[in-house]
Amino acid sequence: MELPTKVLIGQGVLSKLGEFIEETSTRKKVVVAAGSNVTAKVRGAVDSALERPPVWVEVNAADLKNVENVIGSAVGSACIVGVGGGKSVDVGKLAAFRSKLPFYSVPTSASHDGISSPFASLKGLDRPYSVMAKPPVGILADIDVISSAPRRLLASGCGDLVSKLTAVKDWQLAHKKTGEYYGSYSASLALMSANVVLDGAKKLGGFGKGAVRDIVEALISTGVAAGIAGSSRPCSGSEHLFSHYLDIIAPESGLHGEKCGVGTIMMAKLQGADWKRVRSALKQVGAPIQDQTLERMTLRS
Ligand SMILES: [Zn+2]
């Protein structure tokens, strides 16, 4: 099992970044991978949280070119810090894995579970979905920063959380059919995260700071569940395949968690689970409950 060794969640914790990554114990540079919007938003706070100015590397896409770029800038550095919603964390994670450096994840939004998982989703790899890297050594989640991100991103995070319901069921079915390893502990951990949304959608819908913290903790736990299972099984099943399919046929439409949420409604129905409960929870948090791409395709045909 490979798991993050530290997690710091709270309001204003970005100011503790230097302490968190143990900056003073090394004289080496720190590399920060971030997109331009995120850099504009948090660069001042990150720079003042560190004793020495870090090397900022701009990430403009989740692809191998950006990974190479970060690897190039990280030669001789102490660690790589990925600051952002998705792309920068994925790029930083794979760059750190390939250059054998510690990786710290600093999510600025909570739209999917990549913030803590051992997987990196990148374009240009030999498969259209994620590759196994290593989980972040540490995750620092500033609730003030994450709360100020658009609500759509938090609703998308809820979509990625409910998807654990069908992912775990698929894992159980695969275990029954092929005898593959099934870990009931990691499965339960993933289901607990899904239940944060399924049981608490009404409370989450307002996205107050307590709700944001619940979503962030649940997303981190699902990444930990994948680390315990040693595979993406507890976090990703047929609903994720549906999302990846949409990535191929309609690459610009919808966020990962939104697509997984819609996929979960469908797969829950196929699995004979309570799909209406999934749909109503997603509706309550303001996540989409039907796929407009498919709707358009149906209308055309
Ligand atoms: Zn996901």
PDB file of C-alpha atoms and ligand atoms in Angstrom:
ATOM      1  CA  MET A   1       0.000   0.000   0.000  1.00  0.00           C
ATOM      2  CA  GLU A   2       1.209   3.463  -0.794  1.00  0.00           C
ATOM      3  CA  LEU A   3      -0.576   6.250   0.995  1.00  0.00           C
ATOM      4  CA  PRO A   4      -0.132   9.983   1.552  1.00  0.00           C
ATOM      5  CA  THR A   5       1.770  10.546   4.788  1.00  0.00           C
ATOM      6  CA  LYS A   6       0.286  13.926   5.670  1.00  0.00           C
ATOM      7  CA  VAL A   7      -2.941  15.720   5.043  1.00  0.00           C
ATOM      8  CA  LEU A   8      -3.640  19.269   6.158  1.00  0.00           C
ATOM      9  CA  ILE A   9      -7.158  20.592   5.670  1.00  0.00           C
ATOM     10  CA  GLY A  10      -8.447  23.886   7.015  1.00  0.00           C
ATOM     11  CA  GLN A  11      -9.167  27.535   6.436  1.00  0.00           C
ATOM     12  CA  GLY A  12      -6.110  29.603   5.556  1.00  0.00           C
ATOM     13  CA  VAL A  13      -3.695  26.651   5.671  1.00  0.00           C
ATOM     14  CA  LEU A  14      -2.018  27.712   2.422  1.00  0.00           C
ATOM     15  CA  SER A  15       0.102  30.040   4.572  1.00  0.00           C
ATOM     16  CA  LYS A  16       1.601  26.900   6.161  1.00  0.00           C
ATOM     17  CA  LEU A  17       2.872  25.460   2.870  1.00  0.00           C
ATOM     18  CA  GLY A  18       6.565  25.999   3.698  1.00  0.00           C
ATOM     19  CA  GLU A  19       6.271  24.126   6.983  1.00  0.00           C
ATOM     20  CA  PHE A  20       4.137  21.434   5.331  1.00  0.00           C
ATOM     21  CA  ILE A  21       6.703  20.589   2.662  1.00  0.00           C
ATOM     22  CA  GLU A  22       9.539  20.957   5.209  1.00  0.00           C
ATOM     23  CA  GLU A  23      11.190  23.617   3.091  1.00  0.00           C
ATOM     24  CA  THR A  24      13.771  24.572   5.705  1.00  0.00           C
ATOM     25  CA  SER A  25      15.202  21.045   5.962  1.00  0.00           C
ATOM     26  CA  THR A  26      16.563  21.308   2.416  1.00  0.00           C
ATOM     27  CA  ARG A  27      18.507  23.996   0.580  1.00  0.00           C
ATOM     28  CA  LYS A  28      17.176  22.855  -2.765  1.00  0.00           C
ATOM     29  CA  LYS A  29      14.653  24.699  -4.905  1.00  0.00           C
ATOM     30  CA  VAL A  30      10.935  23.917  -4.890  1.00  0.00           C
ATOM     31  CA  VAL A  31       9.067  23.568  -8.185  1.00  0.00           C
ATOM     32  CA  VAL A  32       5.425  24.641  -8.361  1.00  0.00           C
ATOM     33  CA  ALA A  33       3.357  23.387 -11.310  1.00  0.00           C
ATOM     34  CA  ALA A  34       0.213  25.454 -11.905  1.00  0.00           C
ATOM     35  CA  GLY A  35      -2.053  26.755 -14.661  1.00  0.00           C
ATOM     36  CA  SER A  36      -2.120  30.467 -15.470  1.00  0.00           C
ATOM     37  CA  ASN A  37      -5.506  31.219 -13.822  1.00  0.00           C
ATOM     38  CA  VAL A  38      -4.528  29.480 -10.597  1.00  0.00           C
ATOM     39  CA  THR A  39      -1.127  31.175 -10.631  1.00  0.00           C
ATOM     40  CA  ALA A  40      -2.821  34.577 -10.890  1.00  0.00           C
ATOM     41  CA  LYS A  41      -5.057  33.672  -7.955  1.00  0.00           C
ATOM     42  CA  VAL A  42      -2.613  32.136  -5.461  1.00  0.00           C
ATOM     43  CA  ARG A  43       0.939  33.049  -6.491  1.00  0.00           C
ATOM     44  CA  GLY A  44       1.212  35.800  -3.885  1.00  0.00           C
ATOM     45  CA  ALA A  45      -0.007  33.517  -1.088  1.00  0.00           C
ATOM     46  CA  VAL A  46       2.260  30.631  -2.147  1.00  0.00           C
ATOM     47  CA  ASP A  47       5.345  32.842  -2.545  1.00  0.00           C
ATOM     48  CA  SER A  48       4.856  34.408   0.866  1.00  0.00           C
ATOM     49  CA  ALA A  49       4.310  30.975   2.485  1.00  0.00           C
ATOM     50  CA  LEU A  50       7.806  29.911   1.370  1.00  0.00           C
ATOM     51  CA  GLU A  51      11.143  31.253   2.518  1.00  0.00           C
ATOM     52  CA  ARG A  52      12.705  31.147  -0.917  1.00  0.00           C
ATOM     53  CA  PRO A  53      10.729  31.966  -4.083  1.00  0.00           C
ATOM     54  CA  PRO A  54       9.831  28.705  -5.842  1.00  0.00           C
ATOM     55  CA  VAL A  55      10.281  27.976  -9.553  1.00  0.00           C
ATOM     56  CA  TRP A  56       6.838  28.329 -11.173  1.00  0.00           C
ATOM     57  CA  VAL A  57       6.196  26.118 -14.204  1.00  0.00           C
ATOM     58  CA  GLU A  58       3.089  26.855 -16.222  1.00  0.00           C
ATOM     59  CA  VAL A  59       0.899  23.863 -17.026  1.00  0.00           C
ATOM     60  CA  ASN A  60      -1.455  24.496 -19.945  1.00  0.00           C
ATOM     61  CA  ALA A  61      -2.640  20.953 -20.672  1.00  0.00           C
ATOM     62  CA  ALA A  62      -2.635  17.543 -19.030  1.00  0.00           C
ATOM     63  CA  ASP A  63      -0.264  15.965 -21.524  1.00  0.00           C
ATOM     64  CA  LEU A  64       3.229  14.494 -21.741  1.00  0.00           C
ATOM     65  CA  LYS A  65       4.747  17.704 -23.119  1.00  0.00           C
ATOM     66  CA  ASN A  66       3.810  19.477 -19.891  1.00  0.00           C
ATOM     67  CA  VAL A  67       5.103  16.548 -17.827  1.00  0.00           C
ATOM     68  CA  GLU A  68       8.470  16.789 -19.640  1.00  0.00           C
ATOM     69  CA  ASN A  69       8.509  20.513 -19.032  1.00  0.00           C
ATOM     70  CA  VAL A  70       8.036  20.073 -15.283  1.00  0.00           C
ATOM     71  CA  ILE A  71      10.632  17.263 -15.172  1.00  0.00           C
ATOM     72  CA  GLY A  72      13.121  19.565 -16.934  1.00  0.00           C
ATOM     73  CA  SER A  73      12.567  22.361 -14.412  1.00  0.00           C
ATOM     74  CA  ALA A  74      12.660  19.988 -11.456  1.00  0.00           C
ATOM     75  CA  VAL A  75      16.253  18.780 -11.927  1.00  0.00           C
ATOM     76  CA  GLY A  76      18.033  19.268  -8.594  1.00  0.00           C
ATOM     77  CA  SER A  77      14.874  20.269  -6.731  1.00  0.00           C
ATOM     78  CA  ALA A  78      13.598  19.061  -3.363  1.00  0.00           C
ATOM     79  CA  CYS A  79      10.033  18.332  -4.441  1.00  0.00           C
ATOM     80  CA  ILE A  80       7.266  19.162  -6.900  1.00  0.00           C
ATOM     81  CA  VAL A  81       4.116  20.926  -5.720  1.00  0.00           C
ATOM     82  CA  GLY A  82       1.037  20.700  -7.966  1.00  0.00           C
ATOM     83  CA  VAL A  83      -1.298  23.615  -7.340  1.00  0.00           C
ATOM     84  CA  GLY A  84      -4.654  23.602  -9.127  1.00  0.00           C
ATOM     85  CA  GLY A  85      -7.886  21.850  -9.917  1.00  0.00           C
ATOM     86  CA  GLY A  86      -6.894  18.935 -12.090  1.00  0.00           C
ATOM     87  CA  LYS A  87      -4.311  19.331 -14.846  1.00  0.00           C
ATOM     88  CA  SER A  88      -1.486  20.668 -12.674  1.00  0.00           C
ATOM     89  CA  VAL A  89      -1.980  17.990 -10.038  1.00  0.00           C
ATOM     90  CA  ASP A  90      -1.976  15.247 -12.687  1.00  0.00           C
ATOM     91  CA  VAL A  91       1.042  16.683 -14.519  1.00  0.00           C
ATOM     92  CA  GLY A  92       2.975  17.341 -11.292  1.00  0.00           C
ATOM     93  CA  LYS A  93       2.165  13.862  -9.973  1.00  0.00           C
ATOM     94  CA  LEU A  94       3.487  12.059 -13.039  1.00  0.00           C
ATOM     95  CA  ALA A  95       6.514  14.371 -13.326  1.00  0.00           C
ATOM     96  CA  ALA A  96       7.402  13.680  -9.682  1.00  0.00           C
ATOM     97  CA  PHE A  97       6.881   9.928 -10.146  1.00  0.00           C
ATOM     98  CA  ARG A  98       9.139   9.839 -13.202  1.00  0.00           C
ATOM     99  CA  SER A  99      11.841  11.999 -11.620  1.00  0.00           C
ATOM    100  CA  LYS A 100      11.612  10.163  -8.270  1.00  0.00           C
ATOM    101  CA  LEU A 101      10.814  13.307  -6.303  1.00  0.00           C
ATOM    102  CA  PRO A 102       8.247  13.761  -3.535  1.00  0.00           C
ATOM    103  CA  PHE A 103       4.953  15.210  -4.768  1.00  0.00           C
ATOM    104  CA  TYR A 104       2.682  17.528  -2.813  1.00  0.00           C
ATOM    105  CA  SER A 105      -0.887  18.114  -3.939  1.00  0.00           C
ATOM    106  CA  VAL A 106      -2.431  21.525  -3.256  1.00  0.00           C
ATOM    107  CA  PRO A 107      -5.952  21.428  -4.724  1.00  0.00           C
ATOM    108  CA  THR A 108      -7.628  24.761  -5.427  1.00  0.00           C
ATOM    109  CA  SER A 109     -10.931  23.061  -6.211  1.00  0.00           C
ATOM    110  CA  ALA A 110     -12.598  19.789  -5.282  1.00  0.00           C
ATOM    111  CA  SER A 111     -13.986  18.493  -8.551  1.00  0.00           C
ATOM    112  CA  HIS A 112     -12.572  14.928  -8.603  1.00  0.00           C
ATOM    113  CA  ASP A 113     -10.536  12.445  -6.572  1.00  0.00           C
ATOM    114  CA  GLY A 114      -7.254  12.878  -8.472  1.00  0.00           C
ATOM    115  CA  ILE A 115      -6.168  15.267  -5.693  1.00  0.00           C
ATOM    116  CA  SER A 116      -5.139  12.298  -3.561  1.00  0.00           C
ATOM    117  CA  SER A 117      -5.130   9.197  -5.783  1.00  0.00           C
ATOM    118  CA  PRO A 118      -2.056   7.375  -7.100  1.00  0.00           C
ATOM    119  CA  PHE A 119      -3.332   7.900 -10.677  1.00  0.00           C
ATOM    120  CA  ALA A 120      -2.633  10.586 -13.233  1.00  0.00           C
ATOM    121  CA  SER A 121      -5.071  11.299 -16.074  1.00  0.00           C
ATOM    122  CA  LEU A 122      -3.199  12.541 -19.093  1.00  0.00           C
ATOM    123  CA  LYS A 123      -3.665  12.803 -22.826  1.00  0.00           C
ATOM    124  CA  GLY A 124      -1.200  11.214 -25.227  1.00  0.00           C
ATOM    125  CA  LEU A 125      -0.607   8.032 -23.231  1.00  0.00           C
ATOM    126  CA  ASP A 126      -1.169   4.599 -24.680  1.00  0.00           C
ATOM    127  CA  ARG A 127      -4.627   4.466 -23.115  1.00  0.00           C
ATOM    128  CA  PRO A 128      -7.324   7.108 -22.904  1.00  0.00           C
ATOM    129  CA  TYR A 129      -7.643   7.109 -19.135  1.00  0.00           C
ATOM    130  CA  SER A 130      -5.322   7.210 -16.150  1.00  0.00           C
ATOM    131  CA  VAL A 131      -1.924   5.709 -15.401  1.00  0.00           C
ATOM    132  CA  MET A 132      -0.622   4.469 -12.103  1.00  0.00           C
ATOM    133  CA  ALA A 133       1.912   6.828 -10.557  1.00  0.00           C
ATOM    134  CA  LYS A 134       2.345   7.316  -6.810  1.00  0.00           C
ATOM    135  CA  PRO A 135      -0.006   9.032  -4.382  1.00  0.00           C
ATOM    136  CA  PRO A 136       1.066  12.485  -3.204  1.00  0.00           C
ATOM    137  CA  VAL A 137       3.326  12.480  -0.147  1.00  0.00           C
ATOM    138  CA  GLY A 138       1.164  15.247   1.262  1.00  0.00           C
ATOM    139  CA  ILE A 139      -2.120  16.976   0.476  1.00  0.00           C
ATOM    140  CA  LEU A 140      -2.728  20.519   1.651  1.00  0.00           C
ATOM    141  CA  ALA A 141      -6.322  21.655   1.113  1.00  0.00           C
ATOM    142  CA  ASP A 142      -7.166  25.242   1.982  1.00  0.00           C
ATOM    143  CA  ILE A 143     -10.935  25.386   2.464  1.00  0.00           C
ATOM    144  CA  ASP A 144     -10.992  29.170   1.880  1.00  0.00           C
ATOM    145  CA  VAL A 145      -9.381  28.727  -1.540  1.00  0.00           C
ATOM    146  CA  ILE A 146     -11.524  25.717  -2.505  1.00  0.00           C
ATOM    147  CA  SER A 147     -14.740  27.457  -1.354  1.00  0.00           C
ATOM    148  CA  SER A 148     -14.019  30.389  -3.640  1.00  0.00           C
ATOM    149  CA  ALA A 149     -13.885  28.131  -6.728  1.00  0.00           C
ATOM    150  CA  PRO A 150     -17.060  27.964  -8.866  1.00  0.00           C
ATOM    151  CA  ARG A 151     -19.835  25.818  -7.352  1.00  0.00           C
ATOM    152  CA  ARG A 152     -19.974  23.761 -10.507  1.00  0.00           C
ATOM    153  CA  LEU A 153     -16.589  22.280  -9.552  1.00  0.00           C
ATOM    154  CA  LEU A 154     -17.838  21.193  -6.121  1.00  0.00           C
ATOM    155  CA  ALA A 155     -20.972  19.684  -7.695  1.00  0.00           C
ATOM    156  CA  SER A 156     -18.682  17.790 -10.065  1.00  0.00           C
ATOM    157  CA  GLY A 157     -16.719  16.510  -7.052  1.00  0.00           C
ATOM    158  CA  CYS A 158     -20.009  15.146  -5.703  1.00  0.00           C
ATOM    159  CA  GLY A 159     -20.502  13.331  -9.037  1.00  0.00           C
ATOM    160  CA  ASP A 160     -17.114  11.650  -8.685  1.00  0.00           C
ATOM    161  CA  LEU A 161     -18.032  10.691  -5.105  1.00  0.00           C
ATOM    162  CA  VAL A 162     -21.389   9.013  -5.881  1.00  0.00           C
ATOM    163  CA  SER A 163     -19.664   7.032  -8.639  1.00  0.00           C
ATOM    164  CA  LYS A 164     -18.009   4.866  -5.971  1.00  0.00           C
ATOM    165  CA  LEU A 165     -21.395   3.206  -5.452  1.00  0.00           C
ATOM    166  CA  THR A 166     -21.404   1.570  -8.884  1.00  0.00           C
ATOM    167  CA  ALA A 167     -17.609   1.190  -9.013  1.00  0.00           C
ATOM    168  CA  VAL A 168     -17.659  -0.977  -5.875  1.00  0.00           C
ATOM    169  CA  LYS A 169     -20.593  -3.033  -7.206  1.00  0.00           C
ATOM    170  CA  ASP A 170     -18.677  -3.651 -10.446  1.00  0.00           C
ATOM    171  CA  TRP A 171     -15.662  -4.710  -8.404  1.00  0.00           C
ATOM    172  CA  GLN A 172     -17.827  -7.203  -6.483  1.00  0.00           C
ATOM    173  CA  LEU A 173     -19.267  -8.564  -9.736  1.00  0.00           C
ATOM    174  CA  ALA A 174     -15.774  -8.930 -11.244  1.00  0.00           C
ATOM    175  CA  HIS A 175     -14.593 -10.728  -8.114  1.00  0.00           C
ATOM    176  CA  LYS A 176     -17.524 -13.131  -8.350  1.00  0.00           C
ATOM    177  CA  LYS A 177     -17.028 -13.773 -12.032  1.00  0.00           C
ATOM    178  CA  THR A 178     -13.251 -13.975 -12.357  1.00  0.00           C
ATOM    179  CA  GLY A 179     -12.047 -14.432  -8.796  1.00  0.00           C
ATOM    180  CA  GLU A 180      -9.958 -11.272  -8.919  1.00  0.00           C
ATOM    181  CA  TYR A 181      -8.884  -9.743  -5.620  1.00  0.00           C
ATOM    182  CA  TYR A 182     -11.596  -7.817  -3.783  1.00  0.00           C
ATOM    183  CA  GLY A 183     -10.687  -5.740  -0.756  1.00  0.00           C
ATOM    184  CA  SER A 184     -13.684  -5.224   1.499  1.00  0.00           C
ATOM    185  CA  TYR A 185     -11.918  -2.578   3.590  1.00  0.00           C
ATOM    186  CA  SER A 186     -11.044  -0.310   0.673  1.00  0.00           C
ATOM    187  CA  ALA A 187     -14.479  -0.969  -0.834  1.00  0.00           C
ATOM    188  CA  SER A 188     -16.152   0.149   2.419  1.00  0.00           C
ATOM    189  CA  LEU A 189     -13.966   3.250   2.558  1.00  0.00           C
ATOM    190  CA  ALA A 190     -14.972   4.199  -0.991  1.00  0.00           C
ATOM    191  CA  LEU A 191     -18.669   3.569  -0.221  1.00  0.00           C
ATOM    192  CA  MET A 192     -18.423   5.784   2.848  1.00  0.00           C
ATOM    193  CA  SER A 193     -17.333   8.614   0.566  1.00  0.00           C
ATOM    194  CA  ALA A 194     -20.269   7.999  -1.786  1.00  0.00           C
ATOM    195  CA  ASN A 195     -22.590   8.123   1.211  1.00  0.00           C
ATOM    196  CA  VAL A 196     -21.328  11.584   2.158  1.00  0.00           C
ATOM    197  CA  VAL A 197     -23.241  12.737  -0.920  1.00  0.00           C
ATOM    198  CA  LEU A 198     -26.049  10.167  -0.981  1.00  0.00           C
ATOM    199  CA  ASP A 199     -26.968  10.757   2.678  1.00  0.00           C
ATOM    200  CA  GLY A 200     -25.970  14.386   3.013  1.00  0.00           C
ATOM    201  CA  ALA A 201     -26.845  15.994  -0.325  1.00  0.00           C
ATOM    202  CA  LYS A 202     -29.246  18.448   1.285  1.00  0.00           C
ATOM    203  CA  LYS A 203     -26.574  19.704   3.665  1.00  0.00           C
ATOM    204  CA  LEU A 204     -23.900  19.811   0.964  1.00  0.00           C
ATOM    205  CA  GLY A 205     -26.057  21.676  -1.565  1.00  0.00           C
ATOM    206  CA  GLY A 206     -25.472  25.058   0.094  1.00  0.00           C
ATOM    207  CA  PHE A 207     -21.697  24.494  -0.131  1.00  0.00           C
ATOM    208  CA  GLY A 208     -20.915  26.200   3.166  1.00  0.00           C
ATOM    209  CA  LYS A 209     -17.381  25.750   4.500  1.00  0.00           C
ATOM    210  CA  GLY A 210     -18.361  22.644   6.533  1.00  0.00           C
ATOM    211  CA  ALA A 211     -19.848  21.056   3.426  1.00  0.00           C
ATOM    212  CA  VAL A 212     -16.758  21.884   1.365  1.00  0.00           C
ATOM    213  CA  ARG A 213     -14.608  20.241   4.012  1.00  0.00           C
ATOM    214  CA  ASP A 214     -16.821  17.111   3.922  1.00  0.00           C
ATOM    215  CA  ILE A 215     -16.445  16.901   0.131  1.00  0.00           C
ATOM    216  CA  VAL A 216     -12.668  17.403   0.291  1.00  0.00           C
ATOM    217  CA  GLU A 217     -12.246  14.778   3.025  1.00  0.00           C
ATOM    218  CA  ALA A 218     -14.426  12.309   1.135  1.00  0.00           C
ATOM    219  CA  LEU A 219     -12.453  12.850  -2.092  1.00  0.00           C
ATOM    220  CA  ILE A 220      -9.160  12.366  -0.264  1.00  0.00           C
ATOM    221  CA  SER A 221     -10.504   9.152   1.315  1.00  0.00           C
ATOM    222  CA  THR A 222     -11.392   7.683  -2.065  1.00  0.00           C
ATOM    223  CA  GLY A 223      -7.843   8.307  -3.264  1.00  0.00           C
ATOM    224  CA  VAL A 224      -6.649   6.539  -0.118  1.00  0.00           C
ATOM    225  CA  ALA A 225      -9.041   3.651  -0.877  1.00  0.00           C
ATOM    226  CA  ALA A 226      -7.342   3.255  -4.273  1.00  0.00           C
ATOM    227  CA  GLY A 227      -3.961   3.307  -2.535  1.00  0.00           C
ATOM    228  CA  ILE A 228      -5.076   0.539  -0.163  1.00  0.00           C
ATOM    229  CA  ALA A 229      -6.595  -1.542  -2.967  1.00  0.00           C
ATOM    230  CA  GLY A 230      -3.519  -1.009  -5.140  1.00  0.00           C
ATOM    231  CA  SER A 231      -5.827  -0.400  -8.090  1.00  0.00           C
ATOM    232  CA  SER A 232      -8.519   1.987  -9.241  1.00  0.00           C
ATOM    233  CA  ARG A 233     -11.234  -0.640  -8.628  1.00  0.00           C
ATOM    234  CA  PRO A 234     -12.898   0.997  -5.577  1.00  0.00           C
ATOM    235  CA  CYS A 235     -13.051   4.366  -7.372  1.00  0.00           C
ATOM    236  CA  SER A 236     -13.707   3.618 -10.985  1.00  0.00           C
ATOM    237  CA  GLY A 237     -16.120   1.207 -12.680  1.00  0.00           C
ATOM    238  CA  SER A 238     -18.481   1.195 -15.655  1.00  0.00           C
ATOM    239  CA  GLU A 239     -19.681   4.735 -14.838  1.00  0.00           C
ATOM    240  CA  HIS A 240     -16.088   5.915 -15.388  1.00  0.00           C
ATOM    241  CA  LEU A 241     -15.947   4.010 -18.688  1.00  0.00           C
ATOM    242  CA  PHE A 242     -19.040   5.954 -19.729  1.00  0.00           C
ATOM    243  CA  SER A 243     -17.249   9.183 -18.786  1.00  0.00           C
ATOM    244  CA  HIS A 244     -14.109   8.150 -20.701  1.00  0.00           C
ATOM    245  CA  TYR A 245     -16.252   7.320 -23.717  1.00  0.00           C
ATOM    246  CA  LEU A 246     -17.708  10.822 -23.619  1.00  0.00           C
ATOM    247  CA  ASP A 247     -14.118  12.130 -23.400  1.00  0.00           C
ATOM    248  CA  ILE A 248     -13.568  10.508 -26.799  1.00  0.00           C
ATOM    249  CA  ILE A 249     -16.790  11.374 -28.614  1.00  0.00           C
ATOM    250  CA  ALA A 250     -17.365  14.820 -27.079  1.00  0.00           C
ATOM    251  CA  PRO A 251     -14.017  15.923 -25.628  1.00  0.00           C
ATOM    252  CA  GLU A 252     -15.046  19.456 -24.708  1.00  0.00           C
ATOM    253  CA  SER A 253     -18.331  18.685 -22.959  1.00  0.00           C
ATOM    254  CA  GLY A 254     -18.719  18.354 -19.220  1.00  0.00           C
ATOM    255  CA  LEU A 255     -16.383  17.886 -16.296  1.00  0.00           C
ATOM    256  CA  HIS A 256     -15.073  14.480 -15.252  1.00  0.00           C
ATOM    257  CA  GLY A 257     -17.241  14.274 -12.117  1.00  0.00           C
ATOM    258  CA  GLU A 258     -20.342  15.500 -13.959  1.00  0.00           C
ATOM    259  CA  LYS A 259     -19.992  12.753 -16.552  1.00  0.00           C
ATOM    260  CA  CYS A 260     -19.304  10.115 -13.896  1.00  0.00           C
ATOM    261  CA  GLY A 261     -22.394  11.258 -11.975  1.00  0.00           C
ATOM    262  CA  VAL A 262     -24.649  10.778 -14.999  1.00  0.00           C
ATOM    263  CA  GLY A 263     -22.939   7.431 -15.659  1.00  0.00           C
ATOM    264  CA  THR A 264     -23.644   6.378 -12.073  1.00  0.00           C
ATOM    265  CA  ILE A 265     -27.404   6.921 -12.522  1.00  0.00           C
ATOM    266  CA  MET A 266     -27.398   4.633 -15.571  1.00  0.00           C
ATOM    267  CA  MET A 267     -25.126   1.970 -14.150  1.00  0.00           C
ATOM    268  CA  ALA A 268     -27.020   1.916 -10.831  1.00  0.00           C
ATOM    269  CA  LYS A 269     -30.173   1.145 -12.820  1.00  0.00           C
ATOM    270  CA  LEU A 270     -28.420  -1.667 -14.706  1.00  0.00           C
ATOM    271  CA  GLN A 271     -27.069  -3.053 -11.426  1.00  0.00           C
ATOM    272  CA  GLY A 272     -30.549  -3.035  -9.883  1.00  0.00           C
ATOM    273  CA  ALA A 273     -29.475  -0.437  -7.296  1.00  0.00           C
ATOM    274  CA  ASP A 274     -31.458   2.596  -6.138  1.00  0.00           C
ATOM    275  CA  TRP A 275     -30.688   4.856  -9.121  1.00  0.00           C
ATOM    276  CA  LYS A 276     -33.397   7.340  -8.145  1.00  0.00           C
ATOM    277  CA  ARG A 277     -31.535   8.039  -4.912  1.00  0.00           C
ATOM    278  CA  VAL A 278     -28.374   8.774  -6.924  1.00  0.00           C
ATOM    279  CA  ARG A 279     -30.279  11.055  -9.271  1.00  0.00           C
ATOM    280  CA  SER A 280     -31.974  12.957  -6.480  1.00  0.00           C
ATOM    281  CA  ALA A 281     -28.688  13.480  -4.582  1.00  0.00           C
ATOM    282  CA  LEU A 282     -26.996  14.806  -7.727  1.00  0.00           C
ATOM    283  CA  LYS A 283     -29.951  17.087  -8.413  1.00  0.00           C
ATOM    284  CA  GLN A 284     -29.802  18.456  -4.866  1.00  0.00           C
ATOM    285  CA  VAL A 285     -26.137  19.417  -5.153  1.00  0.00           C
ATOM    286  CA  GLY A 286     -26.727  20.998  -8.572  1.00  0.00           C
ATOM    287  CA  ALA A 287     -24.858  18.393 -10.637  1.00  0.00           C
ATOM    288  CA  PRO A 288     -26.235  17.429 -14.071  1.00  0.00           C
ATOM    289  CA  ILE A 289     -28.520  14.396 -14.130  1.00  0.00           C
ATOM    290  CA  GLN A 290     -28.714  13.812 -17.846  1.00  0.00           C
ATOM    291  CA  ASP A 291     -26.178  13.855 -20.585  1.00  0.00           C
ATOM    292  CA  GLN A 292     -26.868  16.501 -23.184  1.00  0.00           C
ATOM    293  CA  THR A 293     -24.424  15.059 -25.702  1.00  0.00           C
ATOM    294  CA  LEU A 294     -26.335  11.804 -25.747  1.00  0.00           C
ATOM    295  CA  GLU A 295     -29.589  13.724 -25.892  1.00  0.00           C
ATOM    296  CA  ARG A 296     -28.405  15.592 -28.967  1.00  0.00           C
ATOM    297  CA  MET A 297     -27.290  12.330 -30.556  1.00  0.00           C
ATOM    298  CA  THR A 298     -30.655  10.730 -29.850  1.00  0.00           C
ATOM    299  CA  LEU A 299     -32.496  13.673 -31.353  1.00  0.00           C
ATOM    300  CA  ARG A 300     -30.381  13.469 -34.493  1.00  0.00           C
ATOM    301  CA  SER A 301     -30.831   9.751 -35.050  1.00  0.00           C
TER     302      SER A 301
HETATM  303 ZN    ZN B   1     -13.159   9.846 -11.088  1.00  0.00          ZN
END
